[in-house]
CSV table of C-alpha atoms in Angstrom, one decimal:
chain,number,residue,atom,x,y,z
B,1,UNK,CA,-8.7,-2.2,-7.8
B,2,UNK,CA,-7.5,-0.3,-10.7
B,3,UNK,CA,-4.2,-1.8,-12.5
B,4,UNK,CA,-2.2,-0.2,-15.5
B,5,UNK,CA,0.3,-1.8,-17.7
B,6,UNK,CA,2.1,1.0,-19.3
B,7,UNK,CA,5.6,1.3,-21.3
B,8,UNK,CA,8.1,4.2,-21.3
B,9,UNK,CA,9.6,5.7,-24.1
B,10,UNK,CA,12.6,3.6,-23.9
B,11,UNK,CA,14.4,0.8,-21.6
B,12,UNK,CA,16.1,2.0,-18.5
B,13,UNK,CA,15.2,4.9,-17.7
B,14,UNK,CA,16.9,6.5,-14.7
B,15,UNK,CA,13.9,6.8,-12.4
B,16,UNK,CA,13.6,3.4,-10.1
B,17,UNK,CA,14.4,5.7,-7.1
B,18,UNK,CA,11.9,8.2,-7.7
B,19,UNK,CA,8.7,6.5,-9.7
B,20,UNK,CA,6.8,6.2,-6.4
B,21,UNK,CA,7.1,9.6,-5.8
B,22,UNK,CA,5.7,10.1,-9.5
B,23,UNK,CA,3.4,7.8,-9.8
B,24,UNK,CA,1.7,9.1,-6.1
B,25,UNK,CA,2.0,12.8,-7.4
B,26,UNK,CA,0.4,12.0,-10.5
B,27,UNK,CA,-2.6,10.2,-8.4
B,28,UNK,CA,-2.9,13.0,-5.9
B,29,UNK,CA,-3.5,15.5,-9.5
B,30,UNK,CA,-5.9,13.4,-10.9
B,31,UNK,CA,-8.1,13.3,-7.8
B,32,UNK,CA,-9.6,15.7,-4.7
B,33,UNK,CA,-7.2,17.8,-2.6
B,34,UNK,CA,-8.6,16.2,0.3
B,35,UNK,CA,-7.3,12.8,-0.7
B,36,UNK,CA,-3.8,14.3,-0.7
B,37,UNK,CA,-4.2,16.2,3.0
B,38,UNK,CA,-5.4,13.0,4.5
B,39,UNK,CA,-7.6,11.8,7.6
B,40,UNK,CA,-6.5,13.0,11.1
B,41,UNK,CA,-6.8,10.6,14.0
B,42,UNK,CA,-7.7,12.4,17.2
B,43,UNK,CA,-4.1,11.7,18.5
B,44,UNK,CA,-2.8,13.6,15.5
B,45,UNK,CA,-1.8,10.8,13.2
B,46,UNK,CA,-3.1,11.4,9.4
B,47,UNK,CA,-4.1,7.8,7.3
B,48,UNK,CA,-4.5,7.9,3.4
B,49,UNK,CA,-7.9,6.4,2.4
B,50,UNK,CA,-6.0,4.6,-0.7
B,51,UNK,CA,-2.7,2.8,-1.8
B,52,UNK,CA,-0.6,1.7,-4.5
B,53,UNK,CA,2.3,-0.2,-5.9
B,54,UNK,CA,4.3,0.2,-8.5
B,55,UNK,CA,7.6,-1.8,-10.1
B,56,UNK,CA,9.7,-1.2,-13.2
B,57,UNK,CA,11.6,-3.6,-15.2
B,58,UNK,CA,13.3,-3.2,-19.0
B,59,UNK,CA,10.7,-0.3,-20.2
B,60,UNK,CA,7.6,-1.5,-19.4
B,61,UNK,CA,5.7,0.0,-16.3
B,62,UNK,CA,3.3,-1.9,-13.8
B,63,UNK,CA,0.9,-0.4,-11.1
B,64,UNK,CA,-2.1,-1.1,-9.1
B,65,UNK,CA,-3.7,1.5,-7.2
B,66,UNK,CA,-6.8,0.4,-4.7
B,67,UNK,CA,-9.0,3.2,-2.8
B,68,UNK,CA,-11.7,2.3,0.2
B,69,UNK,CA,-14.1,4.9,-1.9
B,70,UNK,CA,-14.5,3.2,-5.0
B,71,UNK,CA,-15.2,6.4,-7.3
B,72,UNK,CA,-11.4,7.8,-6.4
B,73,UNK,CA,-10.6,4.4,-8.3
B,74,UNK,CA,-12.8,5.3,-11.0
B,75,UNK,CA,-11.8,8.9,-11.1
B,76,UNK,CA,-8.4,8.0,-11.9
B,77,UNK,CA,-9.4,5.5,-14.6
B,78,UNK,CA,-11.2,8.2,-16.1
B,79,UNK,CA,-8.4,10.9,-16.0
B,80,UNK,CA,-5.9,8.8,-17.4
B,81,UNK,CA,-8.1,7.6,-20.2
B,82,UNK,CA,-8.5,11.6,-20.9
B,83,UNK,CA,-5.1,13.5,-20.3
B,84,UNK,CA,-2.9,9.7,-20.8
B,85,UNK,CA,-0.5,8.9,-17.6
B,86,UNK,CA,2.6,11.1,-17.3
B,87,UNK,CA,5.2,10.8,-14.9
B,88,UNK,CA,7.0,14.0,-14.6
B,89,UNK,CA,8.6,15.1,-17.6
B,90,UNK,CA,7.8,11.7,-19.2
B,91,UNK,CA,4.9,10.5,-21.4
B,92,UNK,CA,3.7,7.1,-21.6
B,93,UNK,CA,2.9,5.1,-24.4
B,94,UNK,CA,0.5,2.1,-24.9
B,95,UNK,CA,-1.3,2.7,-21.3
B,96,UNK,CA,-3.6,-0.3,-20.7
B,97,UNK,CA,-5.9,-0.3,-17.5
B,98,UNK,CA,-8.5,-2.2,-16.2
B,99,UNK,CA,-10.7,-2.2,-13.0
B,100,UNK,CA,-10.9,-5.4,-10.8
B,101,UNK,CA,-13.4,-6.4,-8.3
B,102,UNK,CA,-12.0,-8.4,-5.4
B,103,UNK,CA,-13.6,-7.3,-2.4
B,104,UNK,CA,-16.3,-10.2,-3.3
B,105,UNK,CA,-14.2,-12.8,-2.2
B,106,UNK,CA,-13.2,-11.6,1.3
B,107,UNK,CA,-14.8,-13.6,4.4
B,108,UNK,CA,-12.9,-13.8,7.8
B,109,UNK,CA,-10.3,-14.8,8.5
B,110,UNK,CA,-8.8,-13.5,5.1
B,111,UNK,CA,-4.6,-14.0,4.3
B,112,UNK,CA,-2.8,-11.2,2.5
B,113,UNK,CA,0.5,-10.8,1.4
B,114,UNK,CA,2.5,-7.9,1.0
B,115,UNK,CA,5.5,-5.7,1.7
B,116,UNK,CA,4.0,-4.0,5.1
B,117,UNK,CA,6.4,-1.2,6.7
B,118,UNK,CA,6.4,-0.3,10.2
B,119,UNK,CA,9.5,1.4,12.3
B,120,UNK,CA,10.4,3.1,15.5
B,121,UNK,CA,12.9,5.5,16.1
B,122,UNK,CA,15.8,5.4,17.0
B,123,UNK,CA,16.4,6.3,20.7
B,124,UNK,CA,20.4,7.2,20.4
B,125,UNK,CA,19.4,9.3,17.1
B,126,UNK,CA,16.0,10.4,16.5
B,127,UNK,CA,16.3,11.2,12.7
B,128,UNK,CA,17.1,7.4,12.3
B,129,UNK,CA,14.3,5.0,11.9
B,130,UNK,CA,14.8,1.3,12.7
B,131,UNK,CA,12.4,-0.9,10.2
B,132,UNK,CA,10.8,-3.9,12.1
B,133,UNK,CA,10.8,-7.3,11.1
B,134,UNK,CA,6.9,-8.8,10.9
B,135,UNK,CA,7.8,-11.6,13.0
B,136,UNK,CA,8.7,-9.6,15.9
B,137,UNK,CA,6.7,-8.8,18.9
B,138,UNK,CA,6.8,-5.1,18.5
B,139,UNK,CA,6.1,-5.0,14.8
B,140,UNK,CA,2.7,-7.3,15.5
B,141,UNK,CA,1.7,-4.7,18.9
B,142,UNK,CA,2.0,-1.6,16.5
B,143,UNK,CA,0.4,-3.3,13.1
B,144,UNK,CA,-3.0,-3.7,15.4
B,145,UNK,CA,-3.0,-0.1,17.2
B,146,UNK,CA,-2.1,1.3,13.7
B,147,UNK,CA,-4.7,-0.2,11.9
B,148,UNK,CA,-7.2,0.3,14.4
B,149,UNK,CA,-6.7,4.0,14.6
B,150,UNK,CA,-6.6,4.1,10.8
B,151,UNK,CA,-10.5,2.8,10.9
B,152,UNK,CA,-10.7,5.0,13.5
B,153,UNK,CA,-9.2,8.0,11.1
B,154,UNK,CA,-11.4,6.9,8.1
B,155,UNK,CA,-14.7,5.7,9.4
B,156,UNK,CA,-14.9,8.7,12.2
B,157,UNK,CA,-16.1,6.3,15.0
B,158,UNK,CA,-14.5,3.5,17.6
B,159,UNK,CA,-13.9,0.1,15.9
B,160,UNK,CA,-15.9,-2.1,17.8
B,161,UNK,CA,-15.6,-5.8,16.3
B,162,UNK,CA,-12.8,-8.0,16.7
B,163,UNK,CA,-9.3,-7.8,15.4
B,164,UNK,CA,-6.5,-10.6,14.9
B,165,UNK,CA,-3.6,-10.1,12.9
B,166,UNK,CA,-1.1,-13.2,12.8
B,167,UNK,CA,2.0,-13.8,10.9
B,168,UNK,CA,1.7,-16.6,8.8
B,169,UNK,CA,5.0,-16.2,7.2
B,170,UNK,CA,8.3,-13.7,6.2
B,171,UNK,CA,10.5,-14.0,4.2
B,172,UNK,CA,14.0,-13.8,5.8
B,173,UNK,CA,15.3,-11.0,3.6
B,174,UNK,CA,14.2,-7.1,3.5
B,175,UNK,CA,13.6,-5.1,0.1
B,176,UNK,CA,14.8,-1.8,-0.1
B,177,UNK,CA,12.1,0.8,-1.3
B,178,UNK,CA,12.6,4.4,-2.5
B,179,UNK,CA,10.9,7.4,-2.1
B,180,UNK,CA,11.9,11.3,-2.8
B,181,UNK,CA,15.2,11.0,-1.2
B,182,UNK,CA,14.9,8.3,1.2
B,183,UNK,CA,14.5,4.8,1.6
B,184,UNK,CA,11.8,2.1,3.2
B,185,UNK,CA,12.7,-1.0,4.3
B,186,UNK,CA,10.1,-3.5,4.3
B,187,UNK,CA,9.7,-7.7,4.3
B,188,UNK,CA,7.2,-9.1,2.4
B,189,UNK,CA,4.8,-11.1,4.7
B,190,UNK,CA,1.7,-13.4,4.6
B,191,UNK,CA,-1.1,-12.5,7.2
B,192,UNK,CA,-4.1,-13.8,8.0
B,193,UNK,CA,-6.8,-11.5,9.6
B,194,UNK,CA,-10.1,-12.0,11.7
B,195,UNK,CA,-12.1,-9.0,12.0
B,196,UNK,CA,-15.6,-7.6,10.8
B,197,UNK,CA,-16.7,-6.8,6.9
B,198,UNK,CA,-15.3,-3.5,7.2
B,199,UNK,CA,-12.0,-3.6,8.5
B,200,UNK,CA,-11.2,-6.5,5.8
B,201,UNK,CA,-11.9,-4.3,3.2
B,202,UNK,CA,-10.4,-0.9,4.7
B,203,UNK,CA,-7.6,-3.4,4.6
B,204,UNK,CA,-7.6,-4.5,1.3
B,205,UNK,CA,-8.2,-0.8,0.0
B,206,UNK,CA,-5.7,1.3,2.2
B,207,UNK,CA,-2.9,-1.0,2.9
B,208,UNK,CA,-1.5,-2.1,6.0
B,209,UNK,CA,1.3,0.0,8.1
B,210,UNK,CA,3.2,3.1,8.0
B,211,UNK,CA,4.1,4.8,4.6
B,212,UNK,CA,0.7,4.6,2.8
B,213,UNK,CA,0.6,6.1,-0.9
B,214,UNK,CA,5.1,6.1,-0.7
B,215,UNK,CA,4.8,2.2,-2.3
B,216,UNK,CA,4.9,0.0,0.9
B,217,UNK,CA,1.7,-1.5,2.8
B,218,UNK,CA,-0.3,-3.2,-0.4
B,219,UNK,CA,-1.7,-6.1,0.5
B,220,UNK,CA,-3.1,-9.2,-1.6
B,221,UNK,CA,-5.3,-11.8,-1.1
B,222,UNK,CA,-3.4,-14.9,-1.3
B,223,UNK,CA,-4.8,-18.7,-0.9
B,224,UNK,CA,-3.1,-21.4,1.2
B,225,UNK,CA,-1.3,-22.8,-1.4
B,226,UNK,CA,0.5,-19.4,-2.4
B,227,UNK,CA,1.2,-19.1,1.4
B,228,UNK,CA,2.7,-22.5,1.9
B,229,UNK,CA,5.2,-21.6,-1.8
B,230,UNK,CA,5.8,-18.0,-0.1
B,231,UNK,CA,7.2,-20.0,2.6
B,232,UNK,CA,9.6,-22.3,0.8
């Protein structure tokens, strides 16, 4: 995992609604063009092999940014180190990253928390998208058939170990996410997960849900402790 501490030029800078869409265009220039086009399922769906968050307060700028290949993680290190980060128009000052291993610590089951999207459409309007809460049925049915056919998408081959995604906890209210024009709704959730070496770290490296790479679906590890406080 690959996290920067930045700062901007000054405080407040009008961009909360559009920094994900920065911060992701400035990832997708630093590194191959087929990290940008994506992984097609064979039922047509395309899943990003990395993810990121990203949150602004007062004029200092946090990010991490996590990649199932390793050397895309690396890359980016290495190109911000060389041409410094720039969002847009804007340069940024006092850039500070380092490279984290965590995948060492992950054993089955493992318990992540994170702001995970996942919607369905709406059937009396089919531009509008109805965000799911984690705790529902539908939202757990579609968090299992989308991850499985992002290993699917990745990997290039049918996951065949075992796969249990439970809802430890949510909290009760929703966070409002922006990207280019529109807005992601996502709660942030603790889940713990059974399933083979692989599919914990595609996990841990990708994200969970819909709107990969847009600022939604990174996950942490988190210990029982920080899942029993999340909860409170």
């Amino acid at each position: 995992m690959l996290s920067i501490k930045t700062e901007l030029p000054t405080d407040n800078l009008p961009i909360k609604k559009v920094l994900s869409k920065l911060f992701q265009s400035y990832i997708y220039t630093a590194l191959d063009d087929r990290e940008h086009e994506g992984y097609r399922h064979p039922n047509g769906k395309v899943f990003k092999s990395m993810n990121f968050k990203v949150a602004y307060r007062g004029n200092e700028i946090r990010a991490k940014y996590v990649a199932l290949n390793p050397e895309n993680e690396k890359q980016l290190a290495q190109y911000i180190l060389k041409n410094s980060l720039k969002l847009g128009e804007i340069n940024l000052t006092r850039t500070v990253i380092s490279i984290i291993e965590r995948n060492s610590r992950i054993k089955s089951p493992m318990r992540v928390g994170g702001f995970v999207s996942i919607h369905i459409k709406d059937r009396n309007n089919s531009k509008r998208k109805i965000y799911l809460e984690p705790k529902s049925a539908k939202f757990q049915e579609i968090i299992h058939r989308n991850t499985i056919e992002k290993y699917e998408a990745l990997f290039g081959k049918k996951y065949q170990g075992e796969l249990k995604i439970r809802v430890i906890d949510q909290k009760p209210h929703a966070k409002i996410f922006y990207y280019s024009k529109g807005v992601i709704k996502a709660w942030y959730g603790v889940y713990e997960i059974e399933a083979d070496e692989d599919m914990l770290r595609m996990i841990l490296d990708t994200g969970m849900g819909s709107n990969a790479m847009k600022g939604v679906g990174f996950v942490e590890l988190v210990s029982s402790k920080e899942s029993q406080e999340s909860s409170r």
